[in-house]
Each structure stands twice: as C-alpha cells, then as structure tokens.
C-alpha cells in the first residue's frame, strides 16, 4: 500500500534552516507529484508547493518562494522540503502529500513532522 | 486571493446527518476535495473530485455541489466522526487552497 514516512521532529533556532524528508513506498515515486503543506498549532492547512519527482521541477506558493526549496532523490524514493531563515511563526507540523494526478486531490499523507522554532 | 468559507463548527447527534458547507462564487466549476483530520492525526481524503469516495471510505460520507456551495454530508454519524473537516480546490490564481476547517462535534 502507498506509504509516506517523514523524518522526526526538529527544534531550530530563529534564522536557521530545517530540512524535512518524506520517503515514499508502495507506488512509482516518479509517477506522482509530491506536495507540502503546514499546519500551525490550532490552525488550518497552508499549502507550500509541489515537486515533480520525475523531472525535479518545482512550484512554490508565493508566500514561501524566497525561503523554501523542494528536492528529491529518486534512488531512494524520497522528497525533501527545506525552509530557511526560520521565524517563530514557522513553528508548525509539516506534511508531505501525494497528488492523485487527476483532479488535484491529495490521496496519501505523511504522518507529519513537528518543527519548533525557538530563540 | 481565493477564499473558501466553511462554518467553524457543526454539532450533530449520533445517528443523524451532519452537513458541512464550503462556499465560493466560482466553486461550481472546480473539483472540490474533502479531508477528515482527527485530533493528532494527519488528514485523510474522504471525498475526491466533489462526489467520489476513495476506496476504504464508508458510504456514509458523500459530497455534492449546488450553485456556489459544495457540501460534505455524513449520514448516521458516529462518535468516531468527530474531527476537523477541510475542503480544498485548485485555483489557477491562488494555487491550492484549503478552507478554514469545520469542527464536527458529536453530541
């Protein structure tokens, strides 16, 4: 079955960077776009962008364009999301999700990675 | 920017039907997806492309659209349905957009 397994929780200082991984299994990794969203404590879902694991092409939400980088390693079926110049309000759970490829829905989600930004 | 409007909360008695709405002027032309998020868990897709139910999702979950409103209906509500529910669309000018979420409380 399709499974997305994310890396563990992180605690970072303001101004640092964080890199979260998302390992896919149970399907062809290069056949589906991978997206990232985040959810601040007690808040809703905020979409950050996507990566095409086949080509490496990316598209980022305007809000994150100057701070986020999404990459992938097809040899290990893993996608990465790096967020730089961290601020306190970047404290959130970050999720990777598989795009179902047809209608823009997200049919599989990682378990989430809590990133805490502290001073 | 594109905004999907959901009611903050819906309360329903066990066995009754919960209806969660998602409003936007142009939603009629879009594919709407619905997600269930139980406390402390990742979201799960419960309705795809406005009306389709993914494999493994109970028939009690259904989606519909009319005019400017998409609706997720949960029939014969159970205690385990208590969760936050989010609608989501792809909008060319705003990319992928989520509604603000609706907390369903089972009385």
XYZ file of C-alpha atoms in Angstrom:
226
model
C 0.000 0.000 0.000
C 1.013 3.613 -0.518
C 3.004 4.938 2.421
C 4.737 8.243 3.102
C 7.077 8.269 6.095
C 8.507 11.568 7.271
C 11.553 12.388 9.348
C 11.329 13.152 13.046
C 10.611 16.298 14.993
C 13.074 19.177 14.830
C 13.901 22.103 17.100
C 15.647 25.001 15.396
C 16.803 28.491 16.277
C 15.415 31.599 14.661
C 17.295 32.244 11.434
C 18.353 28.626 10.929
C 17.167 26.202 8.249
C 15.309 22.905 8.506
C 15.125 20.030 6.043
C 12.285 17.517 6.294
C 12.291 14.247 4.387
C 9.411 12.148 3.062
C 10.119 8.576 1.990
C 7.587 7.034 -0.370
C 6.808 3.366 -0.833
C 4.141 1.190 -2.406
C 3.956 3.035 -5.728
C 6.070 4.527 -8.507
C 7.689 7.550 -6.843
C 8.302 9.362 -10.124
C 4.716 8.970 -11.278
C 3.040 11.425 -8.896
C 3.711 14.985 -7.827
C 4.542 15.477 -4.159
C 3.159 18.468 -2.256
C 3.904 20.012 1.113
C 1.556 21.785 3.487
C 1.961 23.023 7.027
C -0.331 23.434 9.995
C 0.497 25.850 12.796
C -0.722 24.886 16.293
C -4.516 25.069 16.406
C -4.690 26.419 12.873
C -5.723 25.237 9.418
C -3.781 23.829 6.475
C -1.468 26.045 4.419
C -0.215 24.820 1.051
C 3.501 25.427 0.359
C 4.254 23.960 -3.062
C 4.977 20.866 -5.101
C 7.768 18.939 -6.751
C 7.598 16.675 -9.780
C 9.780 13.750 -8.705
C 10.274 12.735 -12.332
C 11.790 15.972 -13.614
C 12.690 17.713 -10.372
C 10.560 20.664 -11.414
C 9.052 22.697 -8.598
C 6.359 25.269 -7.948
C 6.099 27.220 -4.729
C 3.351 29.275 -3.141
C 4.204 32.940 -3.442
C 4.424 33.306 0.328
C 7.300 30.827 0.537
C 9.080 31.413 -2.782
C 12.167 33.058 -1.323
C 12.632 30.625 1.588
C 11.581 27.126 0.508
C 13.423 24.561 -1.600
C 11.937 21.211 -2.574
C 14.173 18.457 -3.898
C 14.081 14.725 -4.380
C 16.344 11.669 -4.577
C 14.766 9.161 -6.915
C 17.276 6.449 -5.954
C 15.698 6.244 -2.510
C 12.188 7.483 -3.383
C 12.486 10.419 -1.022
C 11.315 14.003 -1.276
C 12.721 16.853 0.782
C 11.454 20.246 1.891
C 13.937 22.786 3.197
C 12.773 26.016 4.799
C 15.374 28.691 5.501
C 15.564 31.826 7.648
C 13.189 30.316 10.151
C 10.926 32.576 12.215
C 8.864 31.873 15.324
C 5.704 31.673 13.204
C 7.194 28.814 11.182
C 6.505 26.566 14.165
C 4.116 24.010 12.700
C 3.547 20.430 11.644
C 4.742 19.923 8.084
C 3.100 17.260 5.905
C 4.016 15.758 2.569
C 1.181 14.517 0.379
C 0.836 12.621 -2.884
C -1.141 14.315 -5.639
C -3.611 11.842 -7.123
C -2.659 13.168 -10.525
C -6.137 13.566 -11.958
C -8.207 16.099 -10.088
C -5.820 17.831 -7.702
C -6.697 15.950 -4.543
C -4.179 14.524 -2.089
C -4.772 10.825 -1.611
C -1.943 9.916 0.730
C -0.324 11.913 3.526
C 2.786 11.542 5.611
C 2.433 11.373 9.379
C 3.684 14.932 9.801
C 6.876 16.463 11.184
C 6.744 18.998 14.002
C 9.195 21.836 13.532
C 9.616 24.082 16.557
C 11.427 27.391 16.186
C 12.884 28.770 19.376
C 15.185 31.522 20.488
C -6.930 35.816 -3.057
C -9.214 32.827 -3.245
C -11.150 32.098 -0.061
C -13.208 29.019 0.743
C -15.721 29.719 3.517
C -16.618 26.975 5.964
C -18.628 27.206 9.201
C -16.321 26.973 12.208
C -18.348 24.256 13.857
C -21.204 21.827 13.345
C -22.858 19.812 16.091
C -24.866 16.674 15.438
C -26.463 13.917 17.477
C -25.368 10.327 16.917
C -27.295 8.673 14.107
C -28.206 11.980 12.485
C -26.735 13.602 9.363
C -24.004 16.236 9.517
C -23.706 18.654 6.639
C -20.583 20.776 6.191
C -20.592 23.524 3.596
C -17.813 25.143 1.578
C -18.727 28.343 -0.248
C -17.084 30.370 -3.011
C -18.519 32.192 -6.021
C -16.853 30.021 -8.670
C -16.824 26.685 -6.849
C -19.305 25.195 -9.309
C -16.592 24.879 -11.948
C -13.982 23.313 -9.688
C -13.079 19.921 -8.303
C -13.629 20.021 -4.556
C -11.879 17.634 -2.218
C -12.718 16.948 1.420
C -10.399 15.803 4.198
C -11.038 14.487 7.683
C -8.480 15.250 10.373
C -8.891 13.541 13.709
C -7.035 15.077 16.684
C -3.309 14.463 16.488
C -3.500 12.736 13.118
C -2.757 13.582 9.508
C -5.675 14.481 7.251
C -7.383 11.749 5.227
C -9.107 12.239 1.874
C -12.794 11.323 2.297
C -14.302 12.810 -0.890
C -12.387 13.356 -4.131
C -13.470 15.481 -7.091
C -16.599 16.759 -5.374
C -18.520 13.466 -5.262
C -16.189 10.461 -5.447
C -15.459 8.382 -2.385
C -11.936 6.866 -2.206
C -11.519 3.197 -1.522
C -11.988 2.386 2.154
C -14.113 5.419 2.986
C -17.542 4.460 4.362
C -20.597 5.068 2.190
C -21.864 7.360 4.953
C -19.589 10.058 3.536
C -20.843 11.813 0.414
C -20.161 15.027 -1.458
C -22.307 17.309 -3.572
C -22.291 20.728 -5.201
C -25.017 23.225 -5.938
C -24.559 26.812 -7.039
C -21.796 28.428 -5.024
C -21.712 25.718 -2.365
C -20.071 22.326 -2.014
C -21.340 20.098 0.776
C -19.892 17.143 2.634
C -22.613 15.022 4.213
C -22.009 12.418 6.882
C -25.015 10.203 7.468
C -25.632 8.045 10.548
C -22.994 9.994 12.441
C -20.840 8.064 14.903
C -18.595 9.201 17.721
C -15.568 8.372 15.572
C -16.624 11.007 13.029
C -15.735 13.754 15.481
C -12.929 15.617 13.706
C -11.983 18.700 11.738
C -13.052 18.701 8.091
C -11.414 20.756 5.337
C -12.474 21.457 1.771
C -9.794 22.097 -0.864
C -9.636 23.176 -4.502
C -7.046 24.080 -7.093
C -7.451 27.687 -8.216
C -5.238 28.951 -11.022
C -4.580 32.324 -9.425
C -4.114 31.101 -5.875
C -2.758 27.607 -6.415
C -4.031 25.011 -3.951
C -6.428 26.427 -1.393
C -7.906 24.937 1.772
C -10.978 26.089 3.594
C -10.573 27.247 7.171
C -11.952 23.991 8.521
C -15.086 22.860 10.350
C -15.021 21.123 13.694
C -17.690 18.429 13.887
C -18.874 17.647 17.395
C -20.957 14.568 18.098
C -23.331 15.381 20.933
